[in-house]
Structure formats: structure tokens, C-alpha cells
mmCIF file of C-alpha atoms in Angstrom:
data_model
loop_
_atom_site.group_PDB
_atom_site.id
_atom_site.type_symbol
_atom_site.label_atom_id
_atom_site.label_comp_id
_atom_site.label_asym_id
_atom_site.label_seq_id
_atom_site.Cartn_x
_atom_site.Cartn_y
_atom_site.Cartn_z
ATOM 1 C CA GLY A 279 -0.766 113.909 -85.607
ATOM 2 C CA GLY A 280 1.212 111.862 -88.189
ATOM 3 C CA GLY A 281 3.147 109.864 -85.578
ATOM 4 C CA ILE A 282 -0.046 108.783 -83.834
ATOM 5 C CA GLU A 283 -1.596 107.665 -87.125
ATOM 6 C CA LEU A 284 1.538 105.664 -87.968
ATOM 7 C CA ALA A 285 1.518 103.989 -84.525
ATOM 8 C CA ARG A 286 -2.172 103.086 -84.894
ATOM 9 C CA ALA A 287 -1.561 101.595 -88.323
ATOM 10 C CA LYS A 288 1.377 99.575 -86.999
ATOM 11 C CA HIS A 289 -0.617 98.255 -84.009
ATOM 12 C CA ALA A 290 -3.724 97.516 -86.083
ATOM 13 C CA THR A 291 -1.828 94.655 -87.728
ATOM 14 C CA ASP A 292 -0.403 93.345 -84.448
ATOM 15 C CA PRO A 293 -2.731 90.564 -83.208
ATOM 16 C CA TYR A 294 -1.559 90.889 -79.571
ATOM 17 C CA PHE A 295 -2.189 94.623 -79.291
ATOM 18 C CA LEU A 296 -5.332 95.634 -77.417
ATOM 19 C CA GLN A 297 -7.393 97.815 -79.724
ATOM 20 C CA SER A 298 -9.196 100.888 -78.442
ATOM 21 C CA MET A 299 -12.743 100.432 -77.185
ATOM 22 C CA GLU A 300 -14.078 102.342 -80.199
ATOM 23 C CA GLY A 301 -15.508 99.902 -82.668
ATOM 24 C CA VAL A 302 -15.444 96.954 -80.284
ATOM 25 C CA ASP A 303 -17.306 93.996 -81.719
ATOM 26 C CA GLY A 304 -20.543 92.629 -80.265
ATOM 27 C CA THR A 305 -18.726 90.573 -77.632
ATOM 28 C CA GLY A 306 -17.391 93.663 -75.860
ATOM 29 C CA TYR A 307 -13.788 92.412 -75.722
ATOM 30 C CA ARG A 308 -10.843 94.291 -77.185
ATOM 31 C CA ALA A 309 -8.887 91.133 -78.031
ATOM 32 C CA SER A 310 -9.897 88.049 -79.977
ATOM 33 C CA TRP A 311 -10.573 84.725 -78.247
ATOM 34 C CA TRP A 312 -7.226 83.327 -79.428
ATOM 35 C CA THR A 313 -5.315 86.380 -78.226
ATOM 36 C CA GLN A 314 -6.962 86.137 -74.805
ATOM 37 C CA PHE A 315 -6.224 82.407 -74.639
ATOM 38 C CA TYR A 316 -2.581 82.891 -75.666
ATOM 39 C CA CYS A 317 -2.003 85.632 -73.091
ATOM 40 C CA ILE A 318 -3.595 83.670 -70.235
ATOM 41 C CA LEU A 319 -1.733 80.506 -71.233
ATOM 42 C CA TRP A 320 1.592 82.373 -71.365
ATOM 43 C CA ARG A 321 1.012 84.112 -68.031
ATOM 44 C CA SER A 322 -0.073 80.854 -66.375
ATOM 45 C CA TRP A 323 2.908 78.983 -67.790
ATOM 46 C CA LEU A 324 5.276 81.649 -66.434
ATOM 47 C CA SER A 325 3.536 81.374 -63.059
ATOM 48 C CA VAL A 326 4.126 77.610 -62.991
ATOM 49 C CA LEU A 327 7.777 78.018 -64.000
ATOM 50 C CA LYS A 328 8.287 80.825 -61.482
ATOM 51 C CA ASP A 329 7.573 78.536 -58.529
ATOM 52 C CA PRO A 330 9.542 75.282 -58.994
ATOM 53 C CA MET A 331 9.496 74.644 -55.245
ATOM 54 C CA LEU A 332 5.707 74.200 -55.376
ATOM 55 C CA VAL A 333 6.118 71.550 -58.079
ATOM 56 C CA LYS A 334 8.788 69.746 -56.034
ATOM 57 C CA VAL A 335 6.632 69.860 -52.887
ATOM 58 C CA ARG A 336 3.604 68.431 -54.725
ATOM 59 C CA LEU A 337 5.685 65.623 -56.221
ATOM 60 C CA LEU A 338 7.342 64.857 -52.872
ATOM 61 C CA GLN A 339 3.960 64.901 -51.115
ATOM 62 C CA THR A 340 2.583 62.534 -53.741
ATOM 63 C CA ALA A 341 5.543 60.173 -53.349
ATOM 64 C CA MET A 342 5.145 60.137 -49.563
ATOM 65 C CA VAL A 343 1.404 59.460 -49.655
ATOM 66 C CA ALA A 344 1.935 56.787 -52.323
ATOM 67 C CA SER A 345 4.603 55.120 -50.187
ATOM 68 C CA LEU A 346 2.294 55.185 -47.170
ATOM 69 C CA ILE A 347 -0.632 53.658 -49.078
ATOM 70 C CA GLY A 348 1.709 51.166 -50.747
ATOM 71 C CA SER A 349 3.121 50.068 -47.396
ATOM 72 C CA ILE A 350 -0.342 49.723 -45.840
ATOM 73 C CA TYR A 351 -1.564 47.509 -48.688
ATOM 74 C CA PHE A 352 1.808 45.897 -49.447
ATOM 75 C CA GLY A 353 1.849 42.553 -51.313
ATOM 76 C CA GLN A 354 -1.824 41.661 -51.481
ATOM 77 C CA VAL A 355 -2.740 38.103 -52.493
ATOM 78 C CA LEU A 356 -5.854 37.168 -54.445
ATOM 79 C CA ASP A 357 -7.954 35.589 -51.703
ATOM 80 C CA GLN A 358 -11.131 36.962 -50.102
ATOM 81 C CA ASP A 359 -9.320 39.360 -47.771
ATOM 82 C CA GLY A 360 -6.834 40.400 -50.457
ATOM 83 C CA VAL A 361 -9.602 41.313 -52.918
ATOM 84 C CA MET A 362 -11.317 43.458 -50.293
ATOM 85 C CA ASN A 363 -7.997 45.152 -49.477
ATOM 86 C CA ILE A 364 -7.344 45.788 -53.176
ATOM 87 C CA ASN A 365 -10.811 47.373 -53.427
ATOM 88 C CA GLY A 366 -9.869 49.639 -50.518
ATOM 89 C CA SER A 367 -6.555 50.549 -52.114
ATOM 90 C CA LEU A 368 -8.269 51.372 -55.427
ATOM 91 C CA PHE A 369 -10.716 53.582 -53.535
ATOM 92 C CA LEU A 370 -7.782 55.438 -51.970
ATOM 93 C CA PHE A 371 -6.137 55.648 -55.407
ATOM 94 C CA LEU A 372 -9.144 57.413 -56.873
ATOM 95 C CA THR A 373 -9.936 59.675 -53.943
ATOM 96 C CA ASN A 374 -6.309 60.731 -53.519
ATOM 97 C CA MET A 375 -5.894 61.596 -57.209
ATOM 98 C CA THR A 376 -9.234 63.402 -57.349
ATOM 99 C CA PHE A 377 -8.873 65.460 -54.203
ATOM 100 C CA GLN A 378 -5.200 66.265 -54.705
ATOM 101 C CA ASN A 379 -5.966 67.887 -58.070
ATOM 102 C CA VAL A 380 -9.161 69.530 -56.820
ATOM 103 C CA PHE A 381 -7.417 71.085 -53.830
ATOM 104 C CA ALA A 382 -4.536 72.253 -56.023
ATOM 105 C CA VAL A 383 -6.988 74.030 -58.330
ATOM 106 C CA ILE A 384 -8.926 75.518 -55.405
ATOM 107 C CA ASN A 385 -5.678 76.737 -53.834
ATOM 108 C CA VAL A 386 -4.476 78.430 -57.034
ATOM 109 C CA PHE A 387 -7.862 79.884 -57.937
ATOM 110 C CA SER A 388 -8.544 81.328 -54.481
ATOM 111 C CA ALA A 389 -5.140 83.032 -54.547
ATOM 112 C CA GLU A 390 -5.811 84.516 -58.006
ATOM 113 C CA LEU A 391 -9.486 85.352 -57.442
ATOM 114 C CA PRO A 392 -9.076 89.135 -56.835
ATOM 115 C CA VAL A 393 -6.974 89.547 -59.995
ATOM 116 C CA PHE A 394 -9.357 87.348 -61.993
ATOM 117 C CA LEU A 395 -12.415 89.350 -60.891
ATOM 118 C CA ARG A 396 -10.749 92.688 -61.630
ATOM 119 C CA GLU A 397 -9.583 91.603 -65.084
ATOM 120 C CA LYS A 398 -12.915 89.931 -65.867
ATOM 121 C CA ARG A 399 -14.768 93.117 -64.876
ATOM 122 C CA SER A 400 -12.449 95.094 -67.146
ATOM 123 C CA ARG A 401 -13.442 92.722 -69.973
ATOM 124 C CA LEU A 402 -9.838 91.715 -70.633
ATOM 125 C CA TYR A 403 -10.731 88.060 -71.134
ATOM 126 C CA ARG A 404 -13.533 85.545 -71.020
ATOM 127 C CA VAL A 405 -13.966 82.925 -68.313
ATOM 128 C CA ASP A 406 -13.467 80.066 -70.787
ATOM 129 C CA THR A 407 -10.115 81.393 -72.009
ATOM 130 C CA TYR A 408 -8.964 81.790 -68.406
ATOM 131 C CA PHE A 409 -10.033 78.256 -67.468
ATOM 132 C CA LEU A 410 -8.513 76.615 -70.543
ATOM 133 C CA GLY A 411 -5.273 78.593 -70.295
ATOM 134 C CA LYS A 412 -4.794 77.773 -66.610
ATOM 135 C CA THR A 413 -5.649 74.102 -67.123
ATOM 136 C CA ILE A 414 -3.325 73.600 -70.089
ATOM 137 C CA ALA A 415 -0.471 75.418 -68.325
ATOM 138 C CA GLU A 416 -0.764 73.029 -65.372
ATOM 139 C CA LEU A 417 -1.341 69.932 -67.522
ATOM 140 C CA PRO A 418 2.250 68.623 -67.139
ATOM 141 C CA LEU A 419 1.791 68.609 -63.367
ATOM 142 C CA PHE A 420 -1.662 67.027 -63.682
ATOM 143 C CA ILE A 421 0.035 64.212 -65.617
ATOM 144 C CA ALA A 422 3.196 63.908 -63.489
ATOM 145 C CA VAL A 423 1.412 63.580 -60.137
ATOM 146 C CA PRO A 424 -0.688 60.498 -61.055
ATOM 147 C CA PHE A 425 2.345 59.003 -62.811
ATOM 148 C CA VAL A 426 4.453 59.254 -59.630
ATOM 149 C CA PHE A 427 1.611 57.992 -57.435
ATOM 150 C CA THR A 428 0.758 55.007 -59.656
ATOM 151 C CA SER A 429 4.402 54.096 -60.285
ATOM 152 C CA ILE A 430 4.986 53.753 -56.542
ATOM 153 C CA THR A 431 1.765 52.150 -55.336
ATOM 154 C CA TYR A 432 0.992 49.794 -58.228
ATOM 155 C CA PRO A 433 3.925 47.407 -57.706
ATOM 156 C CA MET A 434 3.887 47.764 -53.901
ATOM 157 C CA ILE A 435 0.272 46.660 -53.625
ATOM 158 C CA GLY A 436 0.924 43.803 -56.028
ATOM 159 C CA LEU A 437 -1.704 44.707 -58.589
ATOM 160 C CA LYS A 438 -1.879 42.701 -61.823
ATOM 161 C CA ALA A 439 1.567 42.531 -63.452
ATOM 162 C CA GLY A 440 2.154 43.707 -66.994
ATOM 163 C CA VAL A 441 2.786 46.947 -68.808
ATOM 164 C CA THR A 442 -0.687 46.990 -70.373
ATOM 165 C CA HIS A 443 -2.388 46.709 -66.974
ATOM 166 C CA TYR A 444 -0.111 49.374 -65.476
ATOM 167 C CA LEU A 445 -0.810 51.782 -68.357
ATOM 168 C CA THR A 446 -4.551 51.124 -68.071
ATOM 169 C CA THR A 447 -4.382 52.039 -64.382
ATOM 170 C CA LEU A 448 -2.248 55.065 -65.122
#
């Protein structure tokens, strides 16, 4: 009996140890919000690092689409037709960035849905900790993809020169 008591006392001070269901607080979770968030963030970060080919494919895909759009709208001049073409290119800018990130999230979430539902049912973590952890883990990619896209298309289309204008677009 003494060894079990000692182990419980040791784990009671460990913030990342799941406590027994006895004495669970009113939320019904065995771990605090921060512990849940940390664990999901760590697991999601490892998942991103585990698959570097996916990152390379997304960046290559972005570069290819950006080159295609840049070549279609290459070197626009500021006359009536050029302004309309620039409007079209900006529309493609926005839709491409929006849908590329949306489809990436849908792809990842649909693949992880069975695990998410099982762990959610087991009350291992809240939905908000899962969402925030996954989003923050993929934040570098959510920043890199628009950077690559904008860096290629912006000068090809001939949008307004200047670092300030480029950064505003980015």
C-alpha cells in the first residue's frame, strides 16, 4: 500500500499527469485547460514535423499555382483593361489563399475525425483546446503559403511597387 500512496503523491504534483476520475471538477475533465492545450499542441506539432513531404508538396503546389496566375496576368498596365485584369488577379489571390487553407484544414480534420471523436467522448480534451492546438501547430505553414504565393505573383502581375505595398498585400 505504501508504494501506491507514494506514487499518487508524486503524480499529484505533476501537472501533465491525468488524475483519477474521483474528485473530478465540475467540468468533467481530468486535466486542466492548459494541460489539454499543451498536449494537443505538442501532438499536432509532432504530426506536422513527421510529414515534411506534405509541407514540401503544399509549398511546391503554391509556387506552381502562383506562377500560373502570375504568367496569365503578367505585366499589367494601368489602363481600363489592366485595371479589370488586376481586379481579376486580386480575386484569384483571395480565393486561392482562402480555399487552399480551408481544404488543408478539411483534409487534416477528416483524417483525424475518428480519433478526435473517440478522445472527445472519453473527455480527454475540449473542442476549443483541440482547435487552438491544431491551428497554432500549423501556423508556420499558414504563414509560409501566402508568403510564397504573394512573393511570386505580386511582381509578376506588376502590382504597385514598394515594400510597404507588398507587405500590405502580404
